[in-house]
Amino acid sequence: MSKNNSKRLGEILLGQGLITADMLEQGIRRQGQSAKRLGSTLVKLGLLEVGVLARVLAHQAGTPGCDLFSIRISGETLAKLSPAKIREFRVLPAGITAQKAQVISR
């Protein structure tokens, strides 16, 4: 488990230099008006990129993250697992060989 899990998101973002104190204050003010989470609010305001937020949240939770926007899954790989199975197992095939399948799950 990451030692960042006890820190609040704003503290982590500030500590890593990803936002300024002014940006954090702006996000907190807007968050109070919208009742949304701080990360979502910062992204909506254009102060933080969604991929950066995902990476920081994964690190905070002590879990590996995956940027799905940067992954390219070939049509051949997708064709090996039917849409019904993708929905049933809630996975995306990332790579398939004769012996094993690599999947992305929630």
PDB file of N, CA and C in Angstrom:
ATOM      1  N   MET A   1       0.848  -1.182   0.000  1.00  0.00           N
ATOM      2  CA  MET A   1       0.000   0.000   0.000  1.00  0.00           C
ATOM      3  C   MET A   1       0.886   1.236   0.000  1.00  0.00           C
ATOM      4  N   SER A   2       0.530   2.225  -0.757  1.00  0.00           N
ATOM      5  CA  SER A   2       1.302   3.452  -0.872  1.00  0.00           C
ATOM      6  C   SER A   2       1.175   4.282   0.387  1.00  0.00           C
ATOM      7  N   LYS A   3       2.272   4.978   0.757  1.00  0.00           N
ATOM      8  CA  LYS A   3       2.157   5.845   1.918  1.00  0.00           C
ATOM      9  C   LYS A   3       1.377   7.108   1.580  1.00  0.00           C
ATOM     10  N   ASN A   4       1.072   7.339   0.289  1.00  0.00           N
ATOM     11  CA  ASN A   4       0.258   8.478  -0.107  1.00  0.00           C
ATOM     12  C   ASN A   4      -1.210   8.266   0.211  1.00  0.00           C
ATOM     13  N   ASN A   5      -1.613   7.033   0.611  1.00  0.00           N
ATOM     14  CA  ASN A   5      -3.035   6.775   0.809  1.00  0.00           C
ATOM     15  C   ASN A   5      -3.612   7.559   1.975  1.00  0.00           C
ATOM     16  N   SER A   6      -2.763   8.071   2.875  1.00  0.00           N
ATOM     17  CA  SER A   6      -3.279   8.866   3.979  1.00  0.00           C
ATOM     18  C   SER A   6      -3.310  10.351   3.631  1.00  0.00           C
ATOM     19  N   LYS A   7      -2.690  10.729   2.531  1.00  0.00           N
ATOM     20  CA  LYS A   7      -2.714  12.119   2.094  1.00  0.00           C
ATOM     21  C   LYS A   7      -3.948  12.374   1.245  1.00  0.00           C
ATOM     22  N   ARG A   8      -4.436  13.585   1.328  1.00  0.00           N
ATOM     23  CA  ARG A   8      -5.567  13.978   0.504  1.00  0.00           C
ATOM     24  C   ARG A   8      -5.074  14.278  -0.904  1.00  0.00           C
ATOM     25  N   LEU A   9      -5.977  14.151  -1.866  1.00  0.00           N
ATOM     26  CA  LEU A   9      -5.618  14.334  -3.270  1.00  0.00           C
ATOM     27  C   LEU A   9      -4.967  15.687  -3.510  1.00  0.00           C
ATOM     28  N   GLY A  10      -5.545  16.742  -2.973  1.00  0.00           N
ATOM     29  CA  GLY A  10      -4.982  18.081  -3.162  1.00  0.00           C
ATOM     30  C   GLY A  10      -3.551  18.190  -2.674  1.00  0.00           C
ATOM     31  N   GLU A  11      -3.261  17.570  -1.519  1.00  0.00           N
ATOM     32  CA  GLU A  11      -1.895  17.577  -0.975  1.00  0.00           C
ATOM     33  C   GLU A  11      -0.926  16.872  -1.919  1.00  0.00           C
ATOM     34  N   ILE A  12      -1.353  15.756  -2.462  1.00  0.00           N
ATOM     35  CA  ILE A  12      -0.499  14.995  -3.371  1.00  0.00           C
ATOM     36  C   ILE A  12      -0.219  15.799  -4.641  1.00  0.00           C
ATOM     37  N   LEU A  13      -1.276  16.370  -5.220  1.00  0.00           N
ATOM     38  CA  LEU A  13      -1.121  17.154  -6.452  1.00  0.00           C
ATOM     39  C   LEU A  13      -0.195  18.347  -6.226  1.00  0.00           C
ATOM     40  N   LEU A  14      -0.364  19.019  -5.089  1.00  0.00           N
ATOM     41  CA  LEU A  14       0.521  20.142  -4.755  1.00  0.00           C
ATOM     42  C   LEU A  14       1.956  19.664  -4.561  1.00  0.00           C
ATOM     43  N   GLY A  15       2.108  18.600  -3.804  1.00  0.00           N
ATOM     44  CA  GLY A  15       3.433  18.060  -3.503  1.00  0.00           C
ATOM     45  C   GLY A  15       4.200  17.628  -4.742  1.00  0.00           C
ATOM     46  N   GLN A  16       3.493  17.152  -5.747  1.00  0.00           N
ATOM     47  CA  GLN A  16       4.137  16.715  -6.985  1.00  0.00           C
ATOM     48  C   GLN A  16       4.255  17.848  -7.997  1.00  0.00           C
ATOM     49  N   GLY A  17       3.790  19.045  -7.615  1.00  0.00           N
ATOM     50  CA  GLY A  17       3.889  20.201  -8.505  1.00  0.00           C
ATOM     51  C   GLY A  17       2.954  20.130  -9.697  1.00  0.00           C
ATOM     52  N   LEU A  18       1.883  19.357  -9.573  1.00  0.00           N
ATOM     53  CA  LEU A  18       0.942  19.195 -10.684  1.00  0.00           C
ATOM     54  C   LEU A  18      -0.101  20.311 -10.729  1.00  0.00           C
ATOM     55  N   ILE A  19      -0.326  20.945  -9.586  1.00  0.00           N
ATOM     56  CA  ILE A  19      -1.199  22.114  -9.514  1.00  0.00           C
ATOM     57  C   ILE A  19      -0.576  23.114  -8.543  1.00  0.00           C
ATOM     58  N   THR A  20      -1.032  24.339  -8.618  1.00  0.00           N
ATOM     59  CA  THR A  20      -0.585  25.380  -7.688  1.00  0.00           C
ATOM     60  C   THR A  20      -1.595  25.499  -6.556  1.00  0.00           C
ATOM     61  N   ALA A  21      -1.227  26.226  -5.526  1.00  0.00           N
ATOM     62  CA  ALA A  21      -2.149  26.462  -4.412  1.00  0.00           C
ATOM     63  C   ALA A  21      -3.383  27.214  -4.895  1.00  0.00           C
ATOM     64  N   ASP A  22      -3.199  28.147  -5.819  1.00  0.00           N
ATOM     65  CA  ASP A  22      -4.344  28.881  -6.367  1.00  0.00           C
ATOM     66  C   ASP A  22      -5.285  27.957  -7.126  1.00  0.00           C
ATOM     67  N   MET A  23      -4.709  27.027  -7.886  1.00  0.00           N
ATOM     68  CA  MET A  23      -5.534  26.078  -8.633  1.00  0.00           C
ATOM     69  C   MET A  23      -6.315  25.176  -7.674  1.00  0.00           C
ATOM     70  N   LEU A  24      -5.656  24.750  -6.593  1.00  0.00           N
ATOM     71  CA  LEU A  24      -6.325  23.916  -5.600  1.00  0.00           C
ATOM     72  C   LEU A  24      -7.470  24.683  -4.952  1.00  0.00           C
ATOM     73  N   GLU A  25      -7.212  25.921  -4.591  1.00  0.00           N
ATOM     74  CA  GLU A  25      -8.260  26.748  -3.972  1.00  0.00           C
ATOM     75  C   GLU A  25      -9.452  26.921  -4.917  1.00  0.00           C
ATOM     76  N   GLN A  26      -9.158  27.167  -6.185  1.00  0.00           N
ATOM     77  CA  GLN A  26     -10.223  27.317  -7.187  1.00  0.00           C
ATOM     78  C   GLN A  26     -11.029  26.020  -7.296  1.00  0.00           C
ATOM     79  N   GLY A  27     -10.332  24.889  -7.313  1.00  0.00           N
ATOM     80  CA  GLY A  27     -11.010  23.594  -7.396  1.00  0.00           C
ATOM     81  C   GLY A  27     -11.877  23.313  -6.183  1.00  0.00           C
ATOM     82  N   ILE A  28     -11.371  23.647  -5.007  1.00  0.00           N
ATOM     83  CA  ILE A  28     -12.136  23.410  -3.781  1.00  0.00           C
ATOM     84  C   ILE A  28     -13.380  24.299  -3.743  1.00  0.00           C
ATOM     85  N   ARG A  29     -13.233  25.552  -4.167  1.00  0.00           N
ATOM     86  CA  ARG A  29     -14.403  26.446  -4.216  1.00  0.00           C
ATOM     87  C   ARG A  29     -15.475  25.891  -5.149  1.00  0.00           C
ATOM     88  N   ARG A  30     -15.054  25.493  -6.348  1.00  0.00           N
ATOM     89  CA  ARG A  30     -16.009  24.960  -7.324  1.00  0.00           C
ATOM     90  C   ARG A  30     -16.588  23.635  -6.846  1.00  0.00           C
ATOM     91  N   GLN A  31     -15.760  22.815  -6.205  1.00  0.00           N
ATOM     92  CA  GLN A  31     -16.230  21.530  -5.686  1.00  0.00           C
ATOM     93  C   GLN A  31     -17.362  21.747  -4.687  1.00  0.00           C
ATOM     94  N   GLY A  32     -17.256  22.760  -3.839  1.00  0.00           N
ATOM     95  CA  GLY A  32     -18.287  23.059  -2.862  1.00  0.00           C
ATOM     96  C   GLY A  32     -19.609  23.440  -3.506  1.00  0.00           C
ATOM     97  N   GLN A  33     -19.542  24.028  -4.690  1.00  0.00           N
ATOM     98  CA  GLN A  33     -20.753  24.427  -5.406  1.00  0.00           C
ATOM     99  C   GLN A  33     -21.404  23.260  -6.143  1.00  0.00           C
ATOM    100  N   SER A  34     -20.585  22.289  -6.557  1.00  0.00           N
ATOM    101  CA  SER A  34     -21.097  21.227  -7.413  1.00  0.00           C
ATOM    102  C   SER A  34     -21.289  19.879  -6.715  1.00  0.00           C
ATOM    103  N   ALA A  35     -20.720  19.720  -5.525  1.00  0.00           N
ATOM    104  CA  ALA A  35     -20.771  18.450  -4.782  1.00  0.00           C
ATOM    105  C   ALA A  35     -20.115  17.301  -5.542  1.00  0.00           C
ATOM    106  N   LYS A  36     -19.159  17.619  -6.427  1.00  0.00           N
ATOM    107  CA  LYS A  36     -18.396  16.587  -7.150  1.00  0.00           C
ATOM    108  C   LYS A  36     -17.058  16.388  -6.443  1.00  0.00           C
ATOM    109  N   ARG A  37     -16.356  15.348  -6.794  1.00  0.00           N
ATOM    110  CA  ARG A  37     -15.038  15.086  -6.217  1.00  0.00           C
ATOM    111  C   ARG A  37     -14.027  16.095  -6.755  1.00  0.00           C
ATOM    112  N   LEU A  38     -12.995  16.349  -5.959  1.00  0.00           N
ATOM    113  CA  LEU A  38     -12.001  17.356  -6.314  1.00  0.00           C
ATOM    114  C   LEU A  38     -11.330  17.045  -7.644  1.00  0.00           C
ATOM    115  N   GLY A  39     -10.920  15.808  -7.850  1.00  0.00           N
ATOM    116  CA  GLY A  39     -10.239  15.451  -9.093  1.00  0.00           C
ATOM    117  C   GLY A  39     -11.093  15.730 -10.312  1.00  0.00           C
ATOM    118  N   SER A  40     -12.344  15.323 -10.263  1.00  0.00           N
ATOM    119  CA  SER A  40     -13.264  15.575 -11.377  1.00  0.00           C
ATOM    120  C   SER A  40     -13.446  17.068 -11.605  1.00  0.00           C
ATOM    121  N   THR A  41     -13.516  17.805 -10.517  1.00  0.00           N
ATOM    122  CA  THR A  41     -13.685  19.246 -10.613  1.00  0.00           C
ATOM    123  C   THR A  41     -12.479  19.899 -11.279  1.00  0.00           C
ATOM    124  N   LEU A  42     -11.274  19.485 -10.877  1.00  0.00           N
ATOM    125  CA  LEU A  42     -10.057  20.047 -11.471  1.00  0.00           C
ATOM    126  C   LEU A  42      -9.972  19.734 -12.962  1.00  0.00           C
ATOM    127  N   VAL A  43     -10.377  18.529 -13.334  1.00  0.00           N
ATOM    128  CA  VAL A  43     -10.377  18.149 -14.750  1.00  0.00           C
ATOM    129  C   VAL A  43     -11.400  18.996 -15.506  1.00  0.00           C
ATOM    130  N   LYS A  44     -12.592  19.136 -14.961  1.00  0.00           N
ATOM    131  CA  LYS A  44     -13.649  19.905 -15.626  1.00  0.00           C
ATOM    132  C   LYS A  44     -13.243  21.369 -15.803  1.00  0.00           C
ATOM    133  N   LEU A  45     -12.493  21.899 -14.851  1.00  0.00           N
ATOM    134  CA  LEU A  45     -12.019  23.279 -14.941  1.00  0.00           C
ATOM    135  C   LEU A  45     -10.843  23.431 -15.912  1.00  0.00           C
ATOM    136  N   GLY A  46     -10.315  22.303 -16.384  1.00  0.00           N
ATOM    137  CA  GLY A  46      -9.170  22.349 -17.294  1.00  0.00           C
ATOM    138  C   GLY A  46      -7.848  22.559 -16.581  1.00  0.00           C
ATOM    139  N   LEU A  47      -7.824  22.314 -15.277  1.00  0.00           N
ATOM    140  CA  LEU A  47      -6.619  22.531 -14.483  1.00  0.00           C
ATOM    141  C   LEU A  47      -5.773  21.268 -14.344  1.00  0.00           C
ATOM    142  N   LEU A  48      -6.332  20.128 -14.738  1.00  0.00           N
ATOM    143  CA  LEU A  48      -5.647  18.850 -14.600  1.00  0.00           C
ATOM    144  C   LEU A  48      -6.118  17.927 -15.717  1.00  0.00           C
ATOM    145  N   GLU A  49      -5.198  17.173 -16.289  1.00  0.00           N
ATOM    146  CA  GLU A  49      -5.570  16.212 -17.334  1.00  0.00           C
ATOM    147  C   GLU A  49      -6.078  14.928 -16.699  1.00  0.00           C
ATOM    148  N   VAL A  50      -7.041  14.312 -17.339  1.00  0.00           N
ATOM    149  CA  VAL A  50      -7.662  13.109 -16.795  1.00  0.00           C
ATOM    150  C   VAL A  50      -6.643  11.976 -16.620  1.00  0.00           C
ATOM    151  N   GLY A  51      -5.690  11.849 -17.530  1.00  0.00           N
ATOM    152  CA  GLY A  51      -4.674  10.806 -17.403  1.00  0.00           C
ATOM    153  C   GLY A  51      -3.780  11.014 -16.190  1.00  0.00           C
ATOM    154  N   VAL A  52      -3.464  12.270 -15.904  1.00  0.00           N
ATOM    155  CA  VAL A  52      -2.657  12.593 -14.726  1.00  0.00           C
ATOM    156  C   VAL A  52      -3.447  12.272 -13.466  1.00  0.00           C
ATOM    157  N   LEU A  53      -4.722  12.636 -13.450  1.00  0.00           N
ATOM    158  CA  LEU A  53      -5.574  12.319 -12.305  1.00  0.00           C
ATOM    159  C   LEU A  53      -5.630  10.811 -12.081  1.00  0.00           C
ATOM    160  N   ALA A  54      -5.825  10.053 -13.132  1.00  0.00           N
ATOM    161  CA  ALA A  54      -5.905   8.586 -13.008  1.00  0.00           C
ATOM    162  C   ALA A  54      -4.612   8.011 -12.441  1.00  0.00           C
ATOM    163  N   ARG A  55      -3.474   8.518 -12.919  1.00  0.00           N
ATOM    164  CA  ARG A  55      -2.172   8.034 -12.430  1.00  0.00           C
ATOM    165  C   ARG A  55      -1.998   8.339 -10.946  1.00  0.00           C
ATOM    166  N   VAL A  56      -2.353   9.553 -10.539  1.00  0.00           N
ATOM    167  CA  VAL A  56      -2.207   9.955  -9.133  1.00  0.00           C
ATOM    168  C   VAL A  56      -3.160   9.158  -8.240  1.00  0.00           C
ATOM    169  N   LEU A  57      -4.390   8.966  -8.675  1.00  0.00           N
ATOM    170  CA  LEU A  57      -5.351   8.193  -7.882  1.00  0.00           C
ATOM    171  C   LEU A  57      -4.914   6.738  -7.727  1.00  0.00           C
ATOM    172  N   ALA A  58      -4.380   6.161  -8.793  1.00  0.00           N
ATOM    173  CA  ALA A  58      -3.886   4.781  -8.713  1.00  0.00           C
ATOM    174  C   ALA A  58      -2.731   4.698  -7.727  1.00  0.00           C
ATOM    175  N   HIS A  59      -1.820   5.656  -7.798  1.00  0.00           N
ATOM    176  CA  HIS A  59      -0.678   5.680  -6.874  1.00  0.00           C
ATOM    177  C   HIS A  59      -1.170   5.866  -5.437  1.00  0.00           C
ATOM    178  N   GLN A  60      -2.133   6.769  -5.248  1.00  0.00           N
ATOM    179  CA  GLN A  60      -2.689   7.023  -3.918  1.00  0.00           C
ATOM    180  C   GLN A  60      -3.311   5.751  -3.337  1.00  0.00           C
ATOM    181  N   ALA A  61      -3.974   4.984  -4.179  1.00  0.00           N
ATOM    182  CA  ALA A  61      -4.633   3.756  -3.737  1.00  0.00           C
ATOM    183  C   ALA A  61      -3.664   2.576  -3.630  1.00  0.00           C
ATOM    184  N   GLY A  62      -2.439   2.767  -4.105  1.00  0.00           N
ATOM    185  CA  GLY A  62      -1.455   1.690  -4.051  1.00  0.00           C
ATOM    186  C   GLY A  62      -1.718   0.593  -5.061  1.00  0.00           C
ATOM    187  N   THR A  63      -2.351   0.943  -6.185  1.00  0.00           N
ATOM    188  CA  THR A  63      -2.648  -0.037  -7.217  1.00  0.00           C
ATOM    189  C   THR A  63      -2.002   0.382  -8.533  1.00  0.00           C
ATOM    190  N   PRO A  64      -1.719  -0.571  -9.392  1.00  0.00           N
ATOM    191  CA  PRO A  64      -1.166  -0.192 -10.695  1.00  0.00           C
ATOM    192  C   PRO A  64      -2.238   0.497 -11.534  1.00  0.00           C
ATOM    193  N   GLY A  65      -1.826   1.434 -12.321  1.00  0.00           N
ATOM    194  CA  GLY A  65      -2.758   2.139 -13.191  1.00  0.00           C
ATOM    195  C   GLY A  65      -2.494   1.791 -14.641  1.00  0.00           C
ATOM    196  N   CYS A  66      -3.425   2.121 -15.474  1.00  0.00           N
ATOM    197  CA  CYS A  66      -3.303   1.854 -16.902  1.00  0.00           C
ATOM    198  C   CYS A  66      -3.967   2.987 -17.663  1.00  0.00           C
ATOM    199  N   ASP A  67      -3.234   3.618 -18.557  1.00  0.00           N
ATOM    200  CA  ASP A  67      -3.792   4.703 -19.364  1.00  0.00           C
ATOM    201  C   ASP A  67      -4.416   4.089 -20.612  1.00  0.00           C
ATOM    202  N   LEU A  68      -5.721   3.904 -20.578  1.00  0.00           N
ATOM    203  CA  LEU A  68      -6.413   3.259 -21.690  1.00  0.00           C
ATOM    204  C   LEU A  68      -6.391   4.097 -22.956  1.00  0.00           C
ATOM    205  N   PHE A  69      -6.130   5.408 -22.826  1.00  0.00           N
ATOM    206  CA  PHE A  69      -6.066   6.269 -24.005  1.00  0.00           C
ATOM    207  C   PHE A  69      -4.794   6.006 -24.815  1.00  0.00           C
ATOM    208  N   SER A  70      -3.766   5.445 -24.173  1.00  0.00           N
ATOM    209  CA  SER A  70      -2.507   5.212 -24.884  1.00  0.00           C
ATOM    210  C   SER A  70      -2.372   3.780 -25.399  1.00  0.00           C
ATOM    211  N   ILE A  71      -3.302   2.922 -25.049  1.00  0.00           N
ATOM    212  CA  ILE A  71      -3.232   1.523 -25.479  1.00  0.00           C
ATOM    213  C   ILE A  71      -3.951   1.358 -26.812  1.00  0.00           C
ATOM    214  N   ARG A  72      -3.303   0.659 -27.732  1.00  0.00           N
ATOM    215  CA  ARG A  72      -3.921   0.340 -29.019  1.00  0.00           C
ATOM    216  C   ARG A  72      -4.127  -1.170 -29.077  1.00  0.00           C
ATOM    217  N   ILE A  73      -5.385  -1.564 -29.145  1.00  0.00           N
ATOM    218  CA  ILE A  73      -5.717  -2.987 -29.202  1.00  0.00           C
ATOM    219  C   ILE A  73      -6.032  -3.320 -30.651  1.00  0.00           C
ATOM    220  N   SER A  74      -5.322  -4.290 -31.188  1.00  0.00           N
ATOM    221  CA  SER A  74      -5.503  -4.635 -32.596  1.00  0.00           C
ATOM    222  C   SER A  74      -6.871  -5.263 -32.841  1.00  0.00           C
ATOM    223  N   GLY A  75      -7.359  -5.090 -34.049  1.00  0.00           N
ATOM    224  CA  GLY A  75      -8.629  -5.698 -34.440  1.00  0.00           C
ATOM    225  C   GLY A  75      -8.573  -7.208 -34.328  1.00  0.00           C
ATOM    226  N   GLU A  76      -7.408  -7.783 -34.648  1.00  0.00           N
ATOM    227  CA  GLU A  76      -7.222  -9.233 -34.554  1.00  0.00           C
ATOM    228  C   GLU A  76      -7.411  -9.711 -33.114  1.00  0.00           C
ATOM    229  N   THR A  77      -6.861  -8.960 -32.173  1.00  0.00           N
ATOM    230  CA  THR A  77      -7.009  -9.317 -30.762  1.00  0.00           C
ATOM    231  C   THR A  77      -8.460  -9.192 -30.329  1.00  0.00           C
ATOM    232  N   LEU A  78      -9.108  -8.097 -30.695  1.00  0.00           N
ATOM    233  CA  LEU A  78     -10.513  -7.898 -30.323  1.00  0.00           C
ATOM    234  C   LEU A  78     -11.412  -8.991 -30.909  1.00  0.00           C
ATOM    235  N   ALA A  79     -11.076  -9.462 -32.102  1.00  0.00           N
ATOM    236  CA  ALA A  79     -11.893 -10.469 -32.774  1.00  0.00           C
ATOM    237  C   ALA A  79     -11.840 -11.825 -32.074  1.00  0.00           C
ATOM    238  N   LYS A  80     -10.841 -12.048 -31.238  1.00  0.00           N
ATOM    239  CA  LYS A  80     -10.703 -13.338 -30.565  1.00  0.00           C
ATOM    240  C   LYS A  80     -11.637 -13.490 -29.369  1.00  0.00           C
ATOM    241  N   LEU A  81     -12.222 -12.393 -28.924  1.00  0.00           N
ATOM    242  CA  LEU A  81     -13.147 -12.451 -27.794  1.00  0.00           C
ATOM    243  C   LEU A  81     -14.431 -11.757 -28.221  1.00  0.00           C
ATOM    244  N   SER A  82     -15.533 -12.476 -28.156  1.00  0.00           N
ATOM    245  CA  SER A  82     -16.804 -11.935 -28.654  1.00  0.00           C
ATOM    246  C   SER A  82     -17.283 -10.767 -27.786  1.00  0.00           C
ATOM    247  N   PRO A  83     -18.050  -9.850 -28.370  1.00  0.00           N
ATOM    248  CA  PRO A  83     -18.624  -8.753 -27.581  1.00  0.00           C
ATOM    249  C   PRO A  83     -19.430  -9.258 -26.382  1.00  0.00           C
ATOM    250  N   ALA A  84     -20.103 -10.397 -26.544  1.00  0.00           N
ATOM    251  CA  ALA A  84     -20.883 -10.964 -25.430  1.00  0.00           C
ATOM    252  C   ALA A  84     -19.965 -11.362 -24.276  1.00  0.00           C
ATOM    253  N   LYS A  85     -18.819 -11.976 -24.596  1.00  0.00           N
ATOM    254  CA  LYS A  85     -17.862 -12.392 -23.556  1.00  0.00           C
ATOM    255  C   LYS A  85     -17.197 -11.171 -22.918  1.00  0.00           C
ATOM    256  N   ILE A  86     -16.912 -10.144 -23.720  1.00  0.00           N
ATOM    257  CA  ILE A  86     -16.328  -8.910 -23.183  1.00  0.00           C
ATOM    258  C   ILE A  86     -17.277  -8.318 -22.140  1.00  0.00           C
ATOM    259  N   ARG A  87     -18.581  -8.279 -22.460  1.00  0.00           N
ATOM    260  CA  ARG A  87     -19.564  -7.752 -21.511  1.00  0.00           C
ATOM    261  C   ARG A  87     -19.725  -8.679 -20.304  1.00  0.00           C
ATOM    262  N   GLU A  88     -19.774  -9.974 -20.557  1.00  0.00           N
ATOM    263  CA  GLU A  88     -19.977 -10.943 -19.472  1.00  0.00           C
ATOM    264  C   GLU A  88     -18.853 -10.878 -18.446  1.00  0.00           C
ATOM    265  N   PHE A  89     -17.613 -10.856 -18.931  1.00  0.00           N
ATOM    266  CA  PHE A  89     -16.464 -10.869 -18.026  1.00  0.00           C
ATOM    267  C   PHE A  89     -15.980  -9.470 -17.646  1.00  0.00           C
ATOM    268  N   ARG A  90     -16.563  -8.451 -18.315  1.00  0.00           N
ATOM    269  CA  ARG A  90     -16.179  -7.053 -18.075  1.00  0.00           C
ATOM    270  C   ARG A  90     -14.675  -6.837 -18.210  1.00  0.00           C
ATOM    271  N   VAL A  91     -14.165  -7.281 -19.348  1.00  0.00           N
ATOM    272  CA  VAL A  91     -12.741  -7.143 -19.644  1.00  0.00           C
ATOM    273  C   VAL A  91     -12.562  -6.672 -21.079  1.00  0.00           C
ATOM    274  N   LEU A  92     -11.372  -6.156 -21.358  1.00  0.00           N
ATOM    275  CA  LEU A  92     -10.956  -5.852 -22.727  1.00  0.00           C
ATOM    276  C   LEU A  92      -9.740  -6.709 -23.032  1.00  0.00           C
ATOM    277  N   PRO A  93      -9.728  -7.409 -24.149  1.00  0.00           N
ATOM    278  CA  PRO A  93      -8.528  -8.177 -24.490  1.00  0.00           C
ATOM    279  C   PRO A  93      -7.421  -7.228 -24.923  1.00  0.00           C
ATOM    280  N   ALA A  94      -6.258  -7.327 -24.299  1.00  0.00           N
ATOM    281  CA  ALA A  94      -5.126  -6.468 -24.647  1.00  0.00           C
ATOM    282  C   ALA A  94      -4.126  -7.234 -25.505  1.00  0.00           C
ATOM    283  N   GLY A  95      -4.098  -8.535 -25.354  1.00  0.00           N
ATOM    284  CA  GLY A  95      -3.202  -9.366 -26.137  1.00  0.00           C
ATOM    285  C   GLY A  95      -3.575 -10.821 -25.948  1.00  0.00           C
ATOM    286  N   ILE A  96      -3.516 -11.583 -27.011  1.00  0.00           N
ATOM    287  CA  ILE A  96      -3.873 -12.995 -26.922  1.00  0.00           C
ATOM    288  C   ILE A  96      -2.841 -13.803 -27.692  1.00  0.00           C
ATOM    289  N   THR A  97      -2.314 -14.837 -27.030  1.00  0.00           N
ATOM    290  CA  THR A  97      -1.405 -15.777 -27.689  1.00  0.00           C
ATOM    291  C   THR A  97      -2.073 -17.139 -27.660  1.00  0.00           C
ATOM    292  N   ALA A  98      -1.383 -18.145 -28.174  1.00  0.00           N
ATOM    293  CA  ALA A  98      -1.952 -19.492 -28.188  1.00  0.00           C
ATOM    294  C   ALA A  98      -2.185 -20.017 -26.772  1.00  0.00           C
ATOM    295  N   GLN A  99      -1.348 -19.597 -25.818  1.00  0.00           N
ATOM    296  CA  GLN A  99      -1.439 -20.133 -24.464  1.00  0.00           C
ATOM    297  C   GLN A  99      -2.203 -19.249 -23.471  1.00  0.00           C
ATOM    298  N   LYS A 100      -2.220 -17.932 -23.675  1.00  0.00           N
ATOM    299  CA  LYS A 100      -2.847 -17.109 -22.647  1.00  0.00           C
ATOM    300  C   LYS A 100      -3.408 -15.821 -23.239  1.00  0.00           C
ATOM    301  N   ALA A 101      -4.286 -15.218 -22.456  1.00  0.00           N
ATOM    302  CA  ALA A 101      -4.888 -13.942 -22.837  1.00  0.00           C
ATOM    303  C   ALA A 101      -4.506 -12.891 -21.798  1.00  0.00           C
ATOM    304  N   GLN A 102      -4.144 -11.732 -22.252  1.00  0.00           N
ATOM    305  CA  GLN A 102      -3.897 -10.601 -21.354  1.00  0.00           C
ATOM    306  C   GLN A 102      -5.114  -9.693 -21.478  1.00  0.00           C
ATOM    307  N   VAL A 103      -5.739  -9.403 -20.335  1.00  0.00           N
ATOM    308  CA  VAL A 103      -6.956  -8.598 -20.359  1.00  0.00           C
ATOM    309  C   VAL A 103      -6.840  -7.392 -19.448  1.00  0.00           C
ATOM    310  N   ILE A 104      -7.655  -6.400 -19.725  1.00  0.00           N
ATOM    311  CA  ILE A 104      -7.743  -5.216 -18.885  1.00  0.00           C
ATOM    312  C   ILE A 104      -9.101  -5.280 -18.218  1.00  0.00           C
ATOM    313  N   SER A 105      -9.121  -5.154 -16.904  1.00  0.00           N
ATOM    314  CA  SER A 105     -10.386  -5.218 -16.161  1.00  0.00           C
ATOM    315  C   SER A 105     -10.511  -4.006 -15.255  1.00  0.00           C
ATOM    316  N   ARG A 106     -11.712  -3.837 -14.722  1.00  0.00           N
ATOM    317  CA  ARG A 106     -11.926  -2.716 -13.797  1.00  0.00           C
ATOM    318  C   ARG A 106     -11.303  -2.992 -12.473  1.00  0.00           C
TER     319      ARG A 106
END
